[in-house]
PDB file of C-alpha atoms in Angstrom:
ATOM      1  CA  MET A   1     142.330 251.078 137.683  1.00  0.00           C
ATOM      2  CA  ARG A   2     144.942 253.666 138.671  1.00  0.00           C
ATOM      3  CA  ARG A   3     143.714 257.258 138.847  1.00  0.00           C
ATOM      4  CA  MET A   4     145.925 259.808 137.105  1.00  0.00           C
ATOM      5  CA  THR A   5     144.350 262.802 138.783  1.00  0.00           C
ATOM      6  CA  GLN A   6     141.983 263.660 141.649  1.00  0.00           C
ATOM      7  CA  ASN A   7     139.261 266.224 141.150  1.00  0.00           C
ATOM      8  CA  SER A   8     136.419 265.894 143.676  1.00  0.00           C
ATOM      9  CA  GLY A   9     135.473 269.588 143.816  1.00  0.00           C
ATOM     10  CA  VAL A  10     135.411 273.139 142.518  1.00  0.00           C
ATOM     11  CA  ARG A  11     135.949 276.618 143.898  1.00  0.00           C
ATOM     12  CA  VAL A  12     134.207 279.714 142.695  1.00  0.00           C
ATOM     13  CA  LYS A  13     135.726 283.097 143.584  1.00  0.00           C
ATOM     14  CA  GLY A  14     133.488 285.256 145.598  1.00  0.00           C
ATOM     15  CA  GLY A  15     135.618 288.379 145.444  1.00  0.00           C
ATOM     16  CA  GLU A  16     138.207 290.103 143.297  1.00  0.00           C
ATOM     17  CA  ASP A  17     141.184 289.369 145.630  1.00  0.00           C
ATOM     18  CA  GLU A  18     142.736 285.989 144.531  1.00  0.00           C
ATOM     19  CA  ASP A  19     144.389 285.557 148.005  1.00  0.00           C
ATOM     20  CA  ASP A  20     141.254 286.314 150.017  1.00  0.00           C
ATOM     21  CA  GLY A  21     139.228 283.125 150.202  1.00  0.00           C
ATOM     22  CA  GLU A  22     136.719 284.215 152.709  1.00  0.00           C
ATOM     23  CA  ASN A  23     133.964 284.688 150.252  1.00  0.00           C
ATOM     24  CA  ASP A  24     134.778 281.849 147.957  1.00  0.00           C
ATOM     25  CA  TYR A  25     132.261 279.047 147.275  1.00  0.00           C
ATOM     26  CA  TYR A  26     133.155 275.405 147.397  1.00  0.00           C
ATOM     27  CA  GLY A  27     131.248 272.425 146.127  1.00  0.00           C
ATOM     28  CA  ILE A  28     131.321 269.165 144.221  1.00  0.00           C
ATOM     29  CA  VAL A  29     130.275 268.794 140.524  1.00  0.00           C
ATOM     30  CA  SER A  30     127.373 266.620 140.162  1.00  0.00           C
ATOM     31  CA  GLU A  31     126.498 267.261 136.367  1.00  0.00           C
ATOM     32  CA  ILE A  32     127.965 269.030 133.402  1.00  0.00           C
ATOM     33  CA  ILE A  33     125.503 270.770 131.040  1.00  0.00           C
ATOM     34  CA  GLU A  34     126.181 272.153 127.624  1.00  0.00           C
ATOM     35  CA  ALA A  35     123.901 275.080 126.468  1.00  0.00           C
ATOM     36  CA  ARG A  36     123.872 275.842 122.782  1.00  0.00           C
ATOM     37  CA  TYR A  37     122.651 279.051 121.278  1.00  0.00           C
ATOM     38  CA  LEU A  38     122.168 280.544 117.892  1.00  0.00           C
ATOM     39  CA  ASN A  39     125.137 281.037 115.526  1.00  0.00           C
ATOM     40  CA  GLN A  40     126.809 277.859 116.945  1.00  0.00           C
ATOM     41  CA  LEU A  41     127.541 279.499 120.317  1.00  0.00           C
ATOM     42  CA  ARG A  42     127.766 277.130 123.284  1.00  0.00           C
ATOM     43  CA  ILE A  43     128.810 277.289 126.887  1.00  0.00           C
ATOM     44  CA  LEU A  44     129.332 274.680 129.718  1.00  0.00           C
ATOM     45  CA  LEU A  45     127.638 274.920 133.073  1.00  0.00           C
ATOM     46  CA  PHE A  46     128.634 273.013 136.188  1.00  0.00           C
ATOM     47  CA  LYS A  47     125.815 271.903 138.385  1.00  0.00           C
ATOM     48  CA  CYS A  48     127.325 271.674 141.945  1.00  0.00           C
ATOM     49  CA  ASN A  49     126.422 270.748 145.440  1.00  0.00           C
ATOM     50  CA  TRP A  50     127.495 273.714 147.414  1.00  0.00           C
ATOM     51  CA  ARG A  51     128.795 273.830 150.844  1.00  0.00           C
ATOM     52  CA  PRO A  52     128.205 276.701 153.419  1.00  0.00           C
ATOM     53  CA  VAL A  53     131.172 278.982 153.868  1.00  0.00           C
ATOM     54  CA  THR A  54     129.660 281.868 155.925  1.00  0.00           C
ATOM     55  CA  ASN A  55     129.657 280.420 159.442  1.00  0.00           C
ATOM     56  CA  GLN A  56     131.834 278.419 161.654  1.00  0.00           C
ATOM     57  CA  ARG A  57     129.506 275.510 161.484  1.00  0.00           C
ATOM     58  CA  GLY A  58     130.056 275.020 157.725  1.00  0.00           C
ATOM     59  CA  SER A  59     133.638 276.312 157.202  1.00  0.00           C
ATOM     60  CA  LYS A  60     136.626 277.505 159.072  1.00  0.00           C
ATOM     61  CA  ARG A  61     140.302 278.327 158.893  1.00  0.00           C
ATOM     62  CA  ASP A  62     142.722 276.058 160.665  1.00  0.00           C
ATOM     63  CA  SER A  63     145.930 277.148 162.330  1.00  0.00           C
ATOM     64  CA  TYR A  64     147.939 276.798 159.129  1.00  0.00           C
ATOM     65  CA  GLY A  65     145.591 278.964 157.150  1.00  0.00           C
ATOM     66  CA  PHE A  66     143.910 276.347 155.167  1.00  0.00           C
ATOM     67  CA  THR A  67     140.148 276.508 154.525  1.00  0.00           C
ATOM     68  CA  CYS A  68     138.152 273.573 155.860  1.00  0.00           C
ATOM     69  CA  VAL A  69     134.558 272.873 154.865  1.00  0.00           C
ATOM     70  CA  ASP A  70     131.867 270.557 156.111  1.00  0.00           C
ATOM     71  CA  LEU A  71     131.006 268.415 153.133  1.00  0.00           C
ATOM     72  CA  LYS A  72     127.940 266.905 154.886  1.00  0.00           C
ATOM     73  CA  ARG A  73     126.155 270.249 154.817  1.00  0.00           C
ATOM     74  CA  ARG A  74     124.545 271.916 151.710  1.00  0.00           C
ATOM     75  CA  CYS A  75     123.468 275.280 150.816  1.00  0.00           C
ATOM     76  CA  TYR A  76     122.241 277.383 147.849  1.00  0.00           C
ATOM     77  CA  THR A  77     120.271 274.408 146.500  1.00  0.00           C
ATOM     78  CA  ASN A  78     118.206 276.754 144.365  1.00  0.00           C
ATOM     79  CA  GLU A  79     121.277 278.163 142.660  1.00  0.00           C
ATOM     80  CA  PRO A  80     123.331 275.135 141.813  1.00  0.00           C
ATOM     81  CA  PHE A  81     124.974 276.311 138.564  1.00  0.00           C
ATOM     82  CA  ALA A  82     128.278 278.047 137.852  1.00  0.00           C
ATOM     83  CA  LEU A  83     129.871 278.833 134.505  1.00  0.00           C
ATOM     84  CA  ALA A  84     132.685 276.491 133.635  1.00  0.00           C
ATOM     85  CA  TYR A  85     135.224 279.203 133.221  1.00  0.00           C
ATOM     86  CA  GLN A  86     134.427 280.527 136.751  1.00  0.00           C
ATOM     87  CA  ALA A  87     135.258 277.232 138.431  1.00  0.00           C
ATOM     88  CA  HIS A  88     138.804 276.430 139.743  1.00  0.00           C
ATOM     89  CA  GLN A  89     139.857 272.915 140.531  1.00  0.00           C
ATOM     90  CA  VAL A  90     140.211 271.790 144.130  1.00  0.00           C
ATOM     91  CA  PHE A  91     140.180 268.506 145.998  1.00  0.00           C
ATOM     92  CA  TYR A  92     139.364 267.794 149.646  1.00  0.00           C
ATOM     93  CA  VAL A  93     141.437 265.988 152.248  1.00  0.00           C
ATOM     94  CA  LYS A  94     140.159 264.655 155.563  1.00  0.00           C
ATOM     95  CA  ASP A  95     141.041 266.695 158.562  1.00  0.00           C
ATOM     96  CA  ILE A  96     142.650 264.322 160.907  1.00  0.00           C
ATOM     97  CA  LYS A  97     141.870 266.539 163.954  1.00  0.00           C
ATOM     98  CA  ASN A  98     138.187 267.135 163.072  1.00  0.00           C
ATOM     99  CA  ARG A  99     136.600 264.372 161.054  1.00  0.00           C
ATOM    100  CA  GLN A 100     133.613 266.509 160.287  1.00  0.00           C
ATOM    101  CA  PHE A 101     135.643 268.839 158.160  1.00  0.00           C
ATOM    102  CA  GLU A 102     137.754 268.406 155.010  1.00  0.00           C
ATOM    103  CA  VAL A 103     140.725 270.610 154.021  1.00  0.00           C
ATOM    104  CA  VAL A 104     140.531 272.407 150.695  1.00  0.00           C
ATOM    105  CA  ILE A 105     143.537 271.913 148.521  1.00  0.00           C
ATOM    106  CA  LYS A 106     143.900 274.098 145.412  1.00  0.00           C
ATOM    107  CA  ALA A 107     145.292 272.395 142.353  1.00  0.00           C
ATOM    108  CA  GLN A 108     146.441 273.300 138.809  1.00  0.00           C
ATOM    109  CA  PRO A 109     144.653 271.034 136.286  1.00  0.00           C
ATOM    110  CA  ARG A 110     146.909 268.729 134.323  1.00  0.00           C
ATOM    111  CA  CYS A 111     147.764 269.814 130.814  1.00  0.00           C
ATOM    112  CA  SER A 112     146.487 273.340 131.712  1.00  0.00           C
ATOM    113  CA  PHE A 113     148.569 276.480 131.673  1.00  0.00           C
ATOM    114  CA  ASN A 114     147.770 279.866 133.174  1.00  0.00           C
ATOM    115  CA  ILE A 115     148.524 282.027 130.118  1.00  0.00           C
ATOM    116  CA  PRO A 116     147.414 285.628 130.352  1.00  0.00           C
ATOM    117  CA  GLU A 117     144.828 286.594 127.678  1.00  0.00           C
ATOM    118  CA  ASP A 118     145.901 288.687 124.696  1.00  0.00           C
ATOM    119  CA  GLU A 119     143.661 291.708 124.822  1.00  0.00           C
ATOM    120  CA  SER A 120     144.054 292.235 121.187  1.00  0.00           C
ATOM    121  CA  THR A 121     142.282 288.963 120.342  1.00  0.00           C
ATOM    122  CA  VAL A 122     139.122 289.862 122.364  1.00  0.00           C
ATOM    123  CA  PRO A 123     136.241 290.949 119.965  1.00  0.00           C
ATOM    124  CA  GLU A 124     135.191 294.566 120.429  1.00  0.00           C
ATOM    125  CA  ASN A 125     131.590 293.592 120.899  1.00  0.00           C
ATOM    126  CA  SER A 126     132.267 290.881 123.536  1.00  0.00           C
ATOM    127  CA  SER A 127     130.896 291.246 127.074  1.00  0.00           C
ATOM    128  CA  SER A 128     131.826 289.150 130.074  1.00  0.00           C
ATOM    129  CA  ASP A 129     128.509 289.975 131.808  1.00  0.00           C
ATOM    130  CA  ASP A 130     126.441 287.822 129.475  1.00  0.00           C
ATOM    131  CA  ALA A 131     126.667 284.077 129.500  1.00  0.00           C
ATOM    132  CA  TYR A 132     125.673 283.762 125.805  1.00  0.00           C
ATOM    133  CA  GLN A 133     128.593 285.998 124.760  1.00  0.00           C
ATOM    134  CA  GLU A 134     131.382 284.028 126.398  1.00  0.00           C
ATOM    135  CA  TRP A 135     133.081 283.523 123.115  1.00  0.00           C
ATOM    136  CA  TYR A 136     136.087 281.879 124.638  1.00  0.00           C
ATOM    137  CA  SER A 137     134.084 279.059 126.284  1.00  0.00           C
ATOM    138  CA  GLY A 138     133.723 277.240 123.002  1.00  0.00           C
ATOM    139  CA  TYR A 139     134.710 273.773 124.081  1.00  0.00           C
ATOM    140  CA  SER A 140     132.021 271.084 124.101  1.00  0.00           C
ATOM    141  CA  ILE A 141     131.715 268.070 126.409  1.00  0.00           C
ATOM    142  CA  GLU A 142     133.220 265.904 123.547  1.00  0.00           C
ATOM    143  CA  ASP A 143     136.238 268.213 123.423  1.00  0.00           C
ATOM    144  CA  LEU A 144     136.794 267.934 127.167  1.00  0.00           C
ATOM    145  CA  ARG A 145     136.875 264.079 126.860  1.00  0.00           C
ATOM    146  CA  GLN A 146     139.579 264.178 124.374  1.00  0.00           C
ATOM    147  CA  VAL A 147     142.410 264.024 126.981  1.00  0.00           C
ATOM    148  CA  PRO A 148     145.580 262.178 125.787  1.00  0.00           C
ATOM    149  CA  PRO A 149     146.323 259.025 127.654  1.00  0.00           C
ATOM    150  CA  ARG A 150     149.568 258.585 129.703  1.00  0.00           C
ATOM    151  CA  ASP A 151     152.032 255.851 130.039  1.00  0.00           C
ATOM    152  CA  ASP A 152     153.781 254.560 133.086  1.00  0.00           C
ATOM    153  CA  ASN A 153     156.270 257.409 133.074  1.00  0.00           C
ATOM    154  CA  GLU A 154     153.411 260.042 133.081  1.00  0.00           C
ATOM    155  CA  ASN A 155     154.183 260.892 129.426  1.00  0.00           C
ATOM    156  CA  SER A 156     151.361 261.775 127.052  1.00  0.00           C
ATOM    157  CA  VAL A 157     150.595 259.071 124.537  1.00  0.00           C
ATOM    158  CA  TRP A 158     149.419 260.735 121.224  1.00  0.00           C
ATOM    159  CA  GLY A 159     148.649 257.585 119.327  1.00  0.00           C
ATOM    160  CA  ARG A 160     144.967 257.150 118.625  1.00  0.00           C
ATOM    161  CA  ASN A 161     143.196 253.868 119.398  1.00  0.00           C
ATOM    162  CA  ASP A 162     139.735 255.044 118.328  1.00  0.00           C
ATOM    163  CA  VAL A 163     140.452 254.840 114.528  1.00  0.00           C
ATOM    164  CA  GLN A 164     141.771 252.268 112.229  1.00  0.00           C
ATOM    165  CA  PRO A 165     145.391 252.832 111.174  1.00  0.00           C
ATOM    166  CA  GLU A 166     146.147 253.760 107.643  1.00  0.00           C
ATOM    167  CA  THR A 167     149.098 252.137 105.878  1.00  0.00           C
ATOM    168  CA  ILE A 168     151.033 254.222 103.205  1.00  0.00           C
ATOM    169  CA  SER A 169     153.499 252.414 100.881  1.00  0.00           C
ATOM    170  CA  HIS A 170     156.981 253.734 100.319  1.00  0.00           C
ATOM    171  CA  ASP A 171     156.307 253.832  96.492  1.00  0.00           C
ATOM    172  CA  GLU A 172     153.243 256.052  96.930  1.00  0.00           C
ATOM    173  CA  VAL A 173     155.302 258.597  98.886  1.00  0.00           C
ATOM    174  CA  ILE A 174     158.108 258.656  96.355  1.00  0.00           C
ATOM    175  CA  ALA A 175     155.657 259.040  93.423  1.00  0.00           C
ATOM    176  CA  SER A 176     153.879 261.884  95.231  1.00  0.00           C
ATOM    177  CA  LEU A 177     157.140 263.704  95.775  1.00  0.00           C
ATOM    178  CA  GLN A 178     158.230 263.165  92.252  1.00  0.00           C
ATOM    179  CA  SER A 179     154.931 264.481  91.004  1.00  0.00           C
ATOM    180  CA  GLN A 180     155.345 267.666  93.070  1.00  0.00           C
ATOM    181  CA  ASP A 181     158.868 268.173  91.673  1.00  0.00           C
ATOM    182  CA  GLU A 182     157.610 267.879  88.114  1.00  0.00           C
ATOM    183  CA  GLU A 183     154.855 270.474  88.741  1.00  0.00           C
ATOM    184  CA  GLU A 184     157.340 272.846  90.205  1.00  0.00           C
ATOM    185  CA  SER A 185     159.757 272.444  87.273  1.00  0.00           C
ATOM    186  CA  ASP A 186     157.023 273.057  84.768  1.00  0.00           C
ATOM    187  CA  GLY A 187     156.416 276.450  86.078  1.00  0.00           C
ATOM    188  CA  GLU A 188     160.035 277.363  86.774  1.00  0.00           C
ATOM    189  CA  THR A 189     161.447 280.589  85.199  1.00  0.00           C
ATOM    190  CA  ILE A 190     164.987 280.515  83.826  1.00  0.00           C
ATOM    191  CA  TYR A 191     166.939 283.666  84.454  1.00  0.00           C
ATOM    192  CA  THR A 192     170.054 284.685  82.394  1.00  0.00           C
ATOM    193  CA  THR A 193     172.675 287.284  82.974  1.00  0.00           C
ATOM    194  CA  ASP A 194     174.237 289.598  80.421  1.00  0.00           C
ATOM    195  CA  GLU A 195     177.454 287.479  80.593  1.00  0.00           C
ATOM    196  CA  ASP A 196     175.449 284.470  79.456  1.00  0.00           C
ATOM    197  CA  ASP A 197     173.955 286.436  76.536  1.00  0.00           C
ATOM    198  CA  GLU A 198     177.464 287.577  75.496  1.00  0.00           C
ATOM    199  CA  ASN A 199     178.787 284.076  75.467  1.00  0.00           C
ATOM    200  CA  GLU A 200     175.821 282.741  73.408  1.00  0.00           C
ATOM    201  CA  PHE A 201     176.444 285.579  70.832  1.00  0.00           C
ATOM    202  CA  ASP A 202     180.123 284.707  70.610  1.00  0.00           C
ATOM    203  CA  ASN A 203     179.390 281.102  69.967  1.00  0.00           C
ATOM    204  CA  GLY A 204     177.024 281.988  67.219  1.00  0.00           C
ATOM    205  CA  ILE A 205     173.811 281.098  69.180  1.00  0.00           C
ATOM    206  CA  GLY A 206     172.575 284.706  69.547  1.00  0.00           C
ATOM    207  CA  PHE A 207     170.589 286.547  66.960  1.00  0.00           C
TER     208      PHE A 207
END
């Protein structure tokens, strides 16, 4: 089976600066949990195996500026969860100079676009501090699995194979269109101009 993407890890920002990765957390997702609340609210949690990033034994920066982590070490075992919207996709590549470490490569998820949020669409009573009020994390695990397949040319295939096809005859389509035209004509209003009224009067049609 040919893999379309590689996603063996996640990164959670540890600071406000996007370019500063000194305080970021790196790990591998071991389980995805969906928590449901009242009023049909739900949120996804990633259970991760975190790697130490605070010392030279667990992480380092190479001469090219890439972050390298030791995937054999673990930390924060009592705090394994992260909110799904906080996680960024990364994958790890073996460091050819030091086999103990793996290089972190940041990636943009396929079919995902970094579109700025429209502040006008954010509810006034929303709060990003509380997990149960993350109104924009409304995707369930079933929704995440609905990824369109791709053909040999990396094009999305939108045909569905999980449902039986429905055949519609040509006569049914024509009959439906004719029925719509008749309904529109029954309610049609005919407008006349003053010139039309004068012609009808001259021809003896008017009153």
